Coordinates of C-alpha atoms in Angstrom, one line a residue:
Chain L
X1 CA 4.4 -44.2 5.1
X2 CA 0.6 -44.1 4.0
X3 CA -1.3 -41.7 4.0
X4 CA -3.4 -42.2 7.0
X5 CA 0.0 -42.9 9.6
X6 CA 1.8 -39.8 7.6
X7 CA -1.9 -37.6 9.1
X8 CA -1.4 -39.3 12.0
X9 CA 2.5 -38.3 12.6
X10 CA 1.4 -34.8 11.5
X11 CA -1.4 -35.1 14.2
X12 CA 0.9 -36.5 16.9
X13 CA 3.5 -33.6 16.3
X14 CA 6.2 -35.5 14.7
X15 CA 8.4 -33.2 12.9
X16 CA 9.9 -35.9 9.9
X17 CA 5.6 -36.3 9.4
X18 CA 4.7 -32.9 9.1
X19 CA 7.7 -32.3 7.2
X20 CA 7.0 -34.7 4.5
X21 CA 3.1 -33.7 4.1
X22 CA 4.7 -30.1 3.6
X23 CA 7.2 -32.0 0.8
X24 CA 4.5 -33.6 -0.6
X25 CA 1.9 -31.4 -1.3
X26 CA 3.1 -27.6 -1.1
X27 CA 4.2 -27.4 -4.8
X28 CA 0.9 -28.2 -5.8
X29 CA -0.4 -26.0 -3.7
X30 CA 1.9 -23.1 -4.4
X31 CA 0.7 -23.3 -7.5
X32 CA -2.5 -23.0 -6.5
X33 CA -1.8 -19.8 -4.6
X34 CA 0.1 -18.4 -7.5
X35 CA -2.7 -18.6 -9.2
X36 CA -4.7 -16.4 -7.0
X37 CA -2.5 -14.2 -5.9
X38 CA -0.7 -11.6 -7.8
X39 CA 2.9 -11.9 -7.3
X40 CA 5.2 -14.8 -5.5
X41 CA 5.3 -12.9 -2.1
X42 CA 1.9 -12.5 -1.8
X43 CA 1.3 -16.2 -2.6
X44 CA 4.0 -17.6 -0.4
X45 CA 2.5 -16.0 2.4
X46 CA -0.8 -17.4 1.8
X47 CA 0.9 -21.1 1.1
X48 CA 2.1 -19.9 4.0
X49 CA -1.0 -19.5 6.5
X50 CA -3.0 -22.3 4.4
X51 CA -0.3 -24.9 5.2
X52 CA -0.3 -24.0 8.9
X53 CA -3.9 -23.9 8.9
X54 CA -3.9 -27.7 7.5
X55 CA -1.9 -28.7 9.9
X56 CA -4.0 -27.5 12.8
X57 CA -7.2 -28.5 11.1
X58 CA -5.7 -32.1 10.4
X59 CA -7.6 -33.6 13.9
X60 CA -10.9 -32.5 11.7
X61 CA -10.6 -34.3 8.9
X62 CA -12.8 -36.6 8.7
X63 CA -10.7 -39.1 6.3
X64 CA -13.6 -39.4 4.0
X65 CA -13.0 -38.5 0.6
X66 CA -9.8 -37.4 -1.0
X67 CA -7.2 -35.9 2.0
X68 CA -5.3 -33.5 -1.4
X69 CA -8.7 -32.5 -1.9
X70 CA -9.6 -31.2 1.4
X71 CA -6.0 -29.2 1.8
X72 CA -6.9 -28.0 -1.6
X73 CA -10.4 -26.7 -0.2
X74 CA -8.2 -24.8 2.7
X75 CA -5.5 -23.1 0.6
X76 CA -8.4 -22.1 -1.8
X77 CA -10.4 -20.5 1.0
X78 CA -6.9 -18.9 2.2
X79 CA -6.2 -17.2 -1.0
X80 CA -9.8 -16.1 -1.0
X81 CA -9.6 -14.7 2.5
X82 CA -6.5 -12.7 1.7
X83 CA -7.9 -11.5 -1.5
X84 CA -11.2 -10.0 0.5
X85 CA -8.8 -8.8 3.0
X86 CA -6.4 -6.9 0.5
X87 CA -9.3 -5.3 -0.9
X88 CA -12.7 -5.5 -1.4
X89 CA -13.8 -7.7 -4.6
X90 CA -14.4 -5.5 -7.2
X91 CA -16.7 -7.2 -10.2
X92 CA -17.4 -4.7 -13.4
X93 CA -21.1 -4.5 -14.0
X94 CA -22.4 -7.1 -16.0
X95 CA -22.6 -5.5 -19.8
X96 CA -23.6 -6.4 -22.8
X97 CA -22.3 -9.9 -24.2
X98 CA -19.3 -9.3 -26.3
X99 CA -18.3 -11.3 -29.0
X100 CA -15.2 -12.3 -29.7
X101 CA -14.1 -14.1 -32.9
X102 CA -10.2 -14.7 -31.9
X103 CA -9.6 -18.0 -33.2
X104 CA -7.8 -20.3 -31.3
X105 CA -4.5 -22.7 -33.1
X106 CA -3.6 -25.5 -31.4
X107 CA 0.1 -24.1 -32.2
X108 CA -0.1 -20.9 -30.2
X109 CA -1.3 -23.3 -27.1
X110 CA 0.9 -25.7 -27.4
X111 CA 4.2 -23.3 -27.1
X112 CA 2.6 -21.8 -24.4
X113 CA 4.5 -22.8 -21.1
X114 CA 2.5 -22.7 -18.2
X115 CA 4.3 -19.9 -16.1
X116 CA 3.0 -18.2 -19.3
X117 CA -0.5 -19.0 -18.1
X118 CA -0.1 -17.9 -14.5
X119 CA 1.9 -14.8 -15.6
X120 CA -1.3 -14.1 -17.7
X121 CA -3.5 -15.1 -15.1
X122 CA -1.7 -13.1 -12.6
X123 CA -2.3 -9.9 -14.6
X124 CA -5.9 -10.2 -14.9
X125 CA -8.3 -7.3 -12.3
X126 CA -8.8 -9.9 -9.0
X127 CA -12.6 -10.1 -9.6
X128 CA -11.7 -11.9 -13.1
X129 CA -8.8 -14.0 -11.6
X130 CA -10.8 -15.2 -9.0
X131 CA -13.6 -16.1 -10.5
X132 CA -11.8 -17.8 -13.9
X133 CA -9.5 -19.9 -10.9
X134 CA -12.2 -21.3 -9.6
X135 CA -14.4 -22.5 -12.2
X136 CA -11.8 -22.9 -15.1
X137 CA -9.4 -24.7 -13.2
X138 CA -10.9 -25.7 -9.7
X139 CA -13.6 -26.7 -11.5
X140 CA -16.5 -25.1 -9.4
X141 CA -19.8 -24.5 -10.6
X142 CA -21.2 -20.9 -11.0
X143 CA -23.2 -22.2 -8.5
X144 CA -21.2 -22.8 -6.0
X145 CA -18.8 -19.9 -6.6
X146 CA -21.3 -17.2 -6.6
X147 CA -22.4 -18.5 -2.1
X148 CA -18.5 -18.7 -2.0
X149 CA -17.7 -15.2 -3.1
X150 CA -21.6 -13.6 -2.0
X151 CA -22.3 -12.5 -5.6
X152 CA -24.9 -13.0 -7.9
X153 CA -24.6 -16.2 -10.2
X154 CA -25.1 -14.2 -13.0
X155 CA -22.3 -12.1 -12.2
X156 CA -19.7 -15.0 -11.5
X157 CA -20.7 -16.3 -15.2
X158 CA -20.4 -12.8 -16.9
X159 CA -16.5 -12.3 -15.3
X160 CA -16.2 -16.0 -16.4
X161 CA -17.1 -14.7 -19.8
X162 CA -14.7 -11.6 -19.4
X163 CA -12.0 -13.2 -18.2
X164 CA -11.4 -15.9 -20.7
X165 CA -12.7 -13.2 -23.7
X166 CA -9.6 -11.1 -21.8
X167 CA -7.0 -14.3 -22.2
X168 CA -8.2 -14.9 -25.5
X169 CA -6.8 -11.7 -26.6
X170 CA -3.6 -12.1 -24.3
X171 CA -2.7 -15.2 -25.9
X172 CA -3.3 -13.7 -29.3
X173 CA -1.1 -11.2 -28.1
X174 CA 2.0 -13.5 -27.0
X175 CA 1.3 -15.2 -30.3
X176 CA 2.2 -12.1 -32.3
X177 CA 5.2 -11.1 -30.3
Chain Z
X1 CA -23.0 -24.2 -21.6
X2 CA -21.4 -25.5 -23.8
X3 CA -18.3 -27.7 -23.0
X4 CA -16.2 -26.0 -26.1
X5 CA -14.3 -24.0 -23.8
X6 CA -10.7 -24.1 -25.4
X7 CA -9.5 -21.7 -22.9
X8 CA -10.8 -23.5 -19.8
X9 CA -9.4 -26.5 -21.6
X10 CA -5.9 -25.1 -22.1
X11 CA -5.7 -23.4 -18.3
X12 CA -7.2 -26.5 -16.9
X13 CA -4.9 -29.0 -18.6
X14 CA -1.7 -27.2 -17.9
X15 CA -2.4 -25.5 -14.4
X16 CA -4.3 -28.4 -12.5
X17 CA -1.4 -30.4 -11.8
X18 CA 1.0 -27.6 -12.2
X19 CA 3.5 -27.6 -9.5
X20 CA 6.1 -24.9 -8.2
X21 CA 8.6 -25.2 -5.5
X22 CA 8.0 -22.8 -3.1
X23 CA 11.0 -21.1 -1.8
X24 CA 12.7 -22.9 2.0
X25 CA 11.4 -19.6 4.0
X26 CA 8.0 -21.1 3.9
X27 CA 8.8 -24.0 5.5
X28 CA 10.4 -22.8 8.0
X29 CA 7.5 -20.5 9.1
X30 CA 5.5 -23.0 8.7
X31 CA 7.5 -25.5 10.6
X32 CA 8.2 -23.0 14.0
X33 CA 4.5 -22.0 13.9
X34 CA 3.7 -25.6 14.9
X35 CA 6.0 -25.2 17.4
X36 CA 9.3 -26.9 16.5
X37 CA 12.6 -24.9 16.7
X38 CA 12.8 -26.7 13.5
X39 CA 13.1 -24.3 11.1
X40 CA 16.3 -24.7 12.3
X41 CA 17.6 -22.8 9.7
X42 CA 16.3 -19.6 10.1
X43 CA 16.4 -20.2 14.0
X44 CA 19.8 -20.2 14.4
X45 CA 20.8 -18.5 11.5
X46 CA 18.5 -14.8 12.7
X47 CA 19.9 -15.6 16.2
X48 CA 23.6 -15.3 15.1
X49 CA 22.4 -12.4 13.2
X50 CA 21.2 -10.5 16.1
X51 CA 23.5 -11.0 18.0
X52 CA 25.7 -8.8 15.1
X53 CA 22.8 -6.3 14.8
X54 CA 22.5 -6.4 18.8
X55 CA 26.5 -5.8 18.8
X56 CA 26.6 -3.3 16.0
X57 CA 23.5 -1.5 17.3
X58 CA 25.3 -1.7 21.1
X59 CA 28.6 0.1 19.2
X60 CA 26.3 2.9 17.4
X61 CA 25.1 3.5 20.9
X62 CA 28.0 3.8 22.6
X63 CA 29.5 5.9 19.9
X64 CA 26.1 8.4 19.6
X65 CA 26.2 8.4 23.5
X66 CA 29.8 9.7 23.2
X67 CA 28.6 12.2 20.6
X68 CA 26.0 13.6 22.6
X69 CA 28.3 13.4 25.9
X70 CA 31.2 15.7 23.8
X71 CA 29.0 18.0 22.0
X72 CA 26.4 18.6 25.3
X73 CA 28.5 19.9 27.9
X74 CA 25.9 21.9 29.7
X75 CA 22.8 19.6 29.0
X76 CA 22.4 16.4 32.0
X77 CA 25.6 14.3 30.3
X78 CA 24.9 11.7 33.1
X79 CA 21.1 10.8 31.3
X80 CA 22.4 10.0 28.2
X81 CA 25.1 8.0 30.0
X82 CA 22.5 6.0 31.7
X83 CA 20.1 5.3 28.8
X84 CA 23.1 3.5 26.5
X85 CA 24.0 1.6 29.6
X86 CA 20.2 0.9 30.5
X87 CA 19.8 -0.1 26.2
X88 CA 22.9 -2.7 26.2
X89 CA 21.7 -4.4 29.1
X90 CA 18.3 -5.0 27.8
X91 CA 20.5 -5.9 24.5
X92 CA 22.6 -8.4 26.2
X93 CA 19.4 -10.4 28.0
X94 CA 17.7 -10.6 24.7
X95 CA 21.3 -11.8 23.1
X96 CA 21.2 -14.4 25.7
X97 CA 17.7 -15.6 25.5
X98 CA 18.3 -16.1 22.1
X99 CA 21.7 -17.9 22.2
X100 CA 19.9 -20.6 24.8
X101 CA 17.1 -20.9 22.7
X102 CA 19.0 -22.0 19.7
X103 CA 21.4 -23.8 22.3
X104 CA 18.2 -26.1 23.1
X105 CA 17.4 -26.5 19.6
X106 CA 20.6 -27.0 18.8
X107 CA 20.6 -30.0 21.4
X108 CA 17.4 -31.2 20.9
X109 CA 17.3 -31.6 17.0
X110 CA 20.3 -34.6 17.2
X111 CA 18.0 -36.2 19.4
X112 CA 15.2 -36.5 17.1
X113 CA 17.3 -37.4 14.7
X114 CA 18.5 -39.9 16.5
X115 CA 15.6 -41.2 17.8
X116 CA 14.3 -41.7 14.2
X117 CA 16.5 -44.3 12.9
X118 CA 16.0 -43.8 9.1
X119 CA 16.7 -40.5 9.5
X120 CA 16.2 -38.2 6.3
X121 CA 19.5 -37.4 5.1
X122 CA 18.6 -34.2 3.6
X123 CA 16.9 -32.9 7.0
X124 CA 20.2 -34.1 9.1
X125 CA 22.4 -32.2 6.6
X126 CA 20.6 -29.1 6.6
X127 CA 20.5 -29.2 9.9
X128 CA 24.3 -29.7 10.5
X129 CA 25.0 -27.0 8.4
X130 CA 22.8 -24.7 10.3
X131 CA 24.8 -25.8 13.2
X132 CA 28.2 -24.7 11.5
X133 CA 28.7 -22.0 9.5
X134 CA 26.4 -23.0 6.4
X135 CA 27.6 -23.2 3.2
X136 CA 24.7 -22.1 0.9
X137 CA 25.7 -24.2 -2.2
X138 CA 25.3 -27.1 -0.5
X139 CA 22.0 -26.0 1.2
X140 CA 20.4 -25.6 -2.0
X141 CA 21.8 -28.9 -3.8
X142 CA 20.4 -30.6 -0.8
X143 CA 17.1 -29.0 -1.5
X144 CA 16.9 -29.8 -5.3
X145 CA 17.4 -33.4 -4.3
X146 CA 13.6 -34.8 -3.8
X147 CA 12.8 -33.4 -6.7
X148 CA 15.8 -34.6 -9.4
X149 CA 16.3 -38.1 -7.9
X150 CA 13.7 -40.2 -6.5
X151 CA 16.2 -41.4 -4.1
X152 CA 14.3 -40.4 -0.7
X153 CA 10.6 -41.8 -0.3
X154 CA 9.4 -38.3 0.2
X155 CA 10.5 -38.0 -3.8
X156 CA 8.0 -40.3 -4.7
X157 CA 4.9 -37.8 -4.2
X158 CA 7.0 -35.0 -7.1
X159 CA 7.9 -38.0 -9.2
X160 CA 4.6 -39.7 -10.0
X161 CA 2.7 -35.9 -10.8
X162 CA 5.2 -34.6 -13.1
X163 CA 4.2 -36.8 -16.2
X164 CA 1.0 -35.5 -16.0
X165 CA 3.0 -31.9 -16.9
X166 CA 4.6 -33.5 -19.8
X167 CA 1.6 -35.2 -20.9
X168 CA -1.0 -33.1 -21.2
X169 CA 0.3 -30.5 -23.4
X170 CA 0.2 -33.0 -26.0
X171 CA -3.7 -33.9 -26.1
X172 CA -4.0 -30.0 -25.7
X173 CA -3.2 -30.2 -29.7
X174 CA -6.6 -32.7 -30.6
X175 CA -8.9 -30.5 -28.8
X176 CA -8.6 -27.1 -29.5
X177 CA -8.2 -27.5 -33.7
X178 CA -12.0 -28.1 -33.3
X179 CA -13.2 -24.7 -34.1
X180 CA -14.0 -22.5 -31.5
X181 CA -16.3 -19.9 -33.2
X182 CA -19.4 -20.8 -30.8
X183 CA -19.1 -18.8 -27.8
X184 CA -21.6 -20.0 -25.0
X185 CA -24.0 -17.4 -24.1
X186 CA -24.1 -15.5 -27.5
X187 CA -26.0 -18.9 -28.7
X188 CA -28.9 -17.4 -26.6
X189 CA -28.8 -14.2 -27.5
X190 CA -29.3 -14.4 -31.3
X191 CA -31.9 -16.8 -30.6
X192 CA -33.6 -14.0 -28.9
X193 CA -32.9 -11.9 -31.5
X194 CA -34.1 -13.8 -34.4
X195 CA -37.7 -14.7 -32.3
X196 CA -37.8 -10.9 -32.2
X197 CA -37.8 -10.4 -35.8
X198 CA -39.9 -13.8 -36.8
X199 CA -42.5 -11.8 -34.2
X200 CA -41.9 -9.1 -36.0
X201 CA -43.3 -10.6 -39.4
X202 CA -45.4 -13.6 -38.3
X203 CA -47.7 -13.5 -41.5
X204 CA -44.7 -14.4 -43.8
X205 CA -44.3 -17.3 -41.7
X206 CA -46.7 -20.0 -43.1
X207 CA -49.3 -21.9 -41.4
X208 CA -48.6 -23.5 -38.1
X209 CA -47.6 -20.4 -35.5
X210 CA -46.3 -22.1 -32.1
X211 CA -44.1 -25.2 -33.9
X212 CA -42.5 -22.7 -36.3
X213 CA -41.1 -21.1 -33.3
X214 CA -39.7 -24.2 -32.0
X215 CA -38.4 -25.7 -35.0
X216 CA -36.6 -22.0 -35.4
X217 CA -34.7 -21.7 -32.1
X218 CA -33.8 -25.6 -33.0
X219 CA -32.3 -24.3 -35.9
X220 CA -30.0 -21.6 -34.8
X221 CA -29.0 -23.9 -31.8
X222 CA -27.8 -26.4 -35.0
X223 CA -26.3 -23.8 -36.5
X224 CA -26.0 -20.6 -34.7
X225 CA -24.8 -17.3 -36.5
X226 CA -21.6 -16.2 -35.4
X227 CA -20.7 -12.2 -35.6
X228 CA -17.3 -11.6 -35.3
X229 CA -16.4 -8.4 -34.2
X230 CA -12.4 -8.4 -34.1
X231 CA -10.4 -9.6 -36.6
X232 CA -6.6 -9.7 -37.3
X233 CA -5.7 -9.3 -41.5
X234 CA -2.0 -9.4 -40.5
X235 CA -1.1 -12.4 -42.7
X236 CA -0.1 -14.8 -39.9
X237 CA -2.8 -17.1 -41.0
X238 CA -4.8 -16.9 -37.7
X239 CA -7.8 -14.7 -38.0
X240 CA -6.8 -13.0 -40.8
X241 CA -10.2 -13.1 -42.6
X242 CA -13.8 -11.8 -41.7
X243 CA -16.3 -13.9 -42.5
X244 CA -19.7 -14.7 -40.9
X245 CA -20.8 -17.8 -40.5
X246 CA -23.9 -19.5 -41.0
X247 CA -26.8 -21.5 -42.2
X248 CA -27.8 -21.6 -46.1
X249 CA -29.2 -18.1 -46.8
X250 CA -30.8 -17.3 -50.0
X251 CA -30.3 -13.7 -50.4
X252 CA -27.4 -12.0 -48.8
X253 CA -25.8 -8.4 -48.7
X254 CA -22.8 -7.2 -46.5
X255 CA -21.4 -4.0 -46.5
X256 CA -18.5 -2.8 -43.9
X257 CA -18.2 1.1 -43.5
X258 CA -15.4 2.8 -42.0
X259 CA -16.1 6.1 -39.4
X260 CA -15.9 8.2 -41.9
X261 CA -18.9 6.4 -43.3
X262 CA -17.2 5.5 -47.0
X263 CA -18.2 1.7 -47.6
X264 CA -14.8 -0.2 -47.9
X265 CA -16.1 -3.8 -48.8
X266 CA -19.5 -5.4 -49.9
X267 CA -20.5 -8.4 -50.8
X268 CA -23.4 -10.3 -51.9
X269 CA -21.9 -13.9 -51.5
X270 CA -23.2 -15.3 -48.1
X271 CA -19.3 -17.0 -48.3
X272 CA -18.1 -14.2 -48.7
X273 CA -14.0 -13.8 -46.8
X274 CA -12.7 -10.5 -46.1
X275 CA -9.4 -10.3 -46.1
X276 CA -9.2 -6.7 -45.2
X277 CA -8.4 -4.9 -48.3
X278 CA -10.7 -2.0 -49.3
X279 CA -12.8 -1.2 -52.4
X280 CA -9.5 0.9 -53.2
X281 CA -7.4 -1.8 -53.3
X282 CA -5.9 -1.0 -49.9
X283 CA -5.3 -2.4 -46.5
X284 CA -7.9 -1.3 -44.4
X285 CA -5.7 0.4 -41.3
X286 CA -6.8 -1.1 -37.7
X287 CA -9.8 0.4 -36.2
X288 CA -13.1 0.3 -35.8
X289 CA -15.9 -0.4 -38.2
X290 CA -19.2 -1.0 -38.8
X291 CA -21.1 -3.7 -40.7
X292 CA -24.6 -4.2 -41.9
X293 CA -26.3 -7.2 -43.2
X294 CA -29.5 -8.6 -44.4
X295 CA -30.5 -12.7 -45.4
X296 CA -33.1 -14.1 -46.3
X297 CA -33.1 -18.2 -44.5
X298 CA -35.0 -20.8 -46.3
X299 CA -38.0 -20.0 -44.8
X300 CA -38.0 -16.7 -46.7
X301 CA -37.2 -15.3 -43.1
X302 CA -35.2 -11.7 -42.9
X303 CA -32.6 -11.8 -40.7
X304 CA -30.7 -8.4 -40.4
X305 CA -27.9 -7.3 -38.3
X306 CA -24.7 -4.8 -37.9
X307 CA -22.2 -5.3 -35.7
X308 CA -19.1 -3.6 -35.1
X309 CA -15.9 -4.8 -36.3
X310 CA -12.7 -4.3 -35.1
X311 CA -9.3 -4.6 -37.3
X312 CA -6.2 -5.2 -35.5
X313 CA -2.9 -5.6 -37.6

């Protein structure tokens, strides 16, 4: 089954469709919301909402461009919501530039399994997590993420910097243990 | 920016393509959201456990109503009487409405299968054993299944990402040994900082005023200063000296002060590696210190800063 007769089963209500798209693709994505979120039941119940939500949007995709990448734009904005509806973004004041000098070994990244990473990510304030999600590993620019979030672009660049000055230190950290 | 970002790297290259099975209680919200009494699992399997809670719950009534009817001779026994009665019927309709819904589903889901000749194996099982009395070993083998053997077309999806798991890991190795000591936005700041002071003294600067200035922020883009300000002399061989790095400097002093003000290292070498052991032969305990320094660049430009400079063991 391709992928434009497996959206069109999934459009048409047929269960074995709709079951496969979920097959396919929710790993991926519940990564994705672990990423965001801060424990497993908060991101399954996103995964959760953002699957049913691409299944109802399905009619409106427009079958330009890459389909995983427009489910990945929905559970994105899912996580999001829920994050803004848990509580309200909280982003430290820009301060002054620190300056780390924590240098980075290949060795300590390599042994570094990526629950690791999403544990690590998981523990980081929301405002950092967010904002490190989307341009470290979404790939947004600054840009784009301070219209997405309503915050200054010089803000989503300084909790860029904060974030990954704050893993730095974590890994460093796991490294010593 | 720059695009020496080890730490975007690493995230990016093990997290974009990460994958994580979500547990089977998604799905079937998921899947009786859009309006299937799929989730057959959990359909049938709350029903039967209502009715239990619905029975159990009926029982406690009957035995609190015969409580209260013993121990409240005077007060209206007849109410109570009436309200358990009144409570089990409502009980038994909603016992019933859920046994015929799950009686439907239970009907209707053969069909489908049926009516779909190839018929997903895994879906029929798990739906069978939803029917009987489920074992739960064999529930979650079933489930394992796309993912270990690429048996079932729906596999195929799981198979062909996961090398991209194993892969990457290893090409994280070439790019972060390229040393990271060049943070983005710190670039711009010393640049700012170093205009500041060539302001400061423009006479020393020779002739031409407006080039100089140009060729100088060129410069420390080529080879911008870094200022550590943690470092970690704990003898695992990462971070474990303080150094600053930089262009040729002609003159060069360093000294590193402790809070209690007592200098514990200067240098004048502009190569100078710290290894954290004081003037007094000592380790230098973790904490926070200061450090000054002064360099004179090839253009007879001073350049001084201080920092502070953390030591964690």
């Amino acid at each position: 089954m391709d992928e434009l007769s497996l959206i069109h089963g999934c459009i048409e209500g047929n269960q074995r469709a709709q079951r496969k798209l979920f097959d396919s693709f929710s790993p991926k994505f519940f990564a994705v919301c672990l990423r965001y979120m801060k424990n497993n039941d908060e991101a399954e119940d996103v995964l959760q909402d953002a699957m049913i939500k691409v299944f109802s949007k399905l009619p409106e995709y427009s079958k330009k461009g890459s389909f995983e990448g427009w489910m990945r734009r929905i559970v994105v904005n899912t996580c999001l919501d829920q994050i803004r509806k848990n509580q309200k973004l909280k982003f430290d004041a820009p301060l002054e530039q620190e300056e780390y000098k924590l240098s980075t070994n290949a060795y300590i990244f390599e042994k570094l399994s990526a629950d690791e990473l999403i544990k690590e990510i998981q523990e980081m304030p929301p405002g950092y997590r967010v904002v490190f999600n989307m341009f470290a590993i979404e790939g947004f620019s600054h840009q784009e993420i301070a219209e997405h979030l309503g915050v200054a672009e010089s803000t989503s660049k300084s909790q860029y910097l904060r974030a990954r000055a704050y893993l730095k230190e974590r890994i460093l950290k796991i490294d010593e243990r | 920016m720059s695009d020496k970002d080890p730490i975007k790297d690493l995230f990016r290259d093990k997290l974009q393509s990460h994958e994580v099975m979500p547990s089977k209680a998604v799905w079937s919200s998921v899947s009786s959201s859009l309006g299937h009494s799929a989730a057959s699992a959990a359909g049938v399997g709350s029903a039967s456990f209502l009715k239990v809670a619905a029975i159990a719950v009926g029982v406690s009534a009957v035995g609190v109503a015969g409580f209260m009817f013993l121990s409240s001779d005077d007060s209206e026994p007849k109410k109570v009487i009436e309200k358990t009665v009144l409570q089990e019927k409502d009980l038994d309709e909603s016992i019933s409405s859920e046994t015929t819904d799950s009686d439907v589903q239970e009907s209707a889901s053969p069909e489908i299968m049926l009516s779909q000749s190839e018929s997903l194996s895994s879906e029929k099982v798990i739906s069978n054993e939803n029917i009987q009395d489920p074992q739960p070993e064999m529930i979650t083998t079933n489930e394992s299944l796309p993912v270990s053997t690429p048996s079932e077309s729906q596999a195929n999806n799981l198979i062909v990402e996961e090398p991209n798991v194993d892969v990457l890991p290893e090409e994280n190795l070439v790019s972060p040994q390229v040393p990271v000591n060049v943070p983005v936005a710190p670039v711009v700041d010393e640049t700012q900082v170093i205009t500041e002071t060539s302001d400061a003294t423009p006479q020393d600067v020779s002739s031409e005023e407006t080039p100089v200035e140009v060729e100088e922020s060129e410069m420390v883009l080529d080879k911008p200063m870094v200022l550590p300000n943690i470092f970690t002399p704990n003898g695992d061989r990462v971070n474990d000296v303080f150094e600053i790095e930089m262009g040729d400097k002609l003159e060069f002093q360093i000294i590193i002060l402790n809070q209690q003000n007592q200098t514990v290292f200067k240098s004048a070498d502009p190569d100078f590696k710290w290894d954290g052991t004081m003037l007094n032969g000592e380790p230098a305990p973790s904490g926070t210190y200061l450090y000054y320094f002064s360099a004179k660049d090839e253009t007879g430009k001073d350049v001084t800063e201080s920092s502070l400079l953390t030591i964690q063991r």
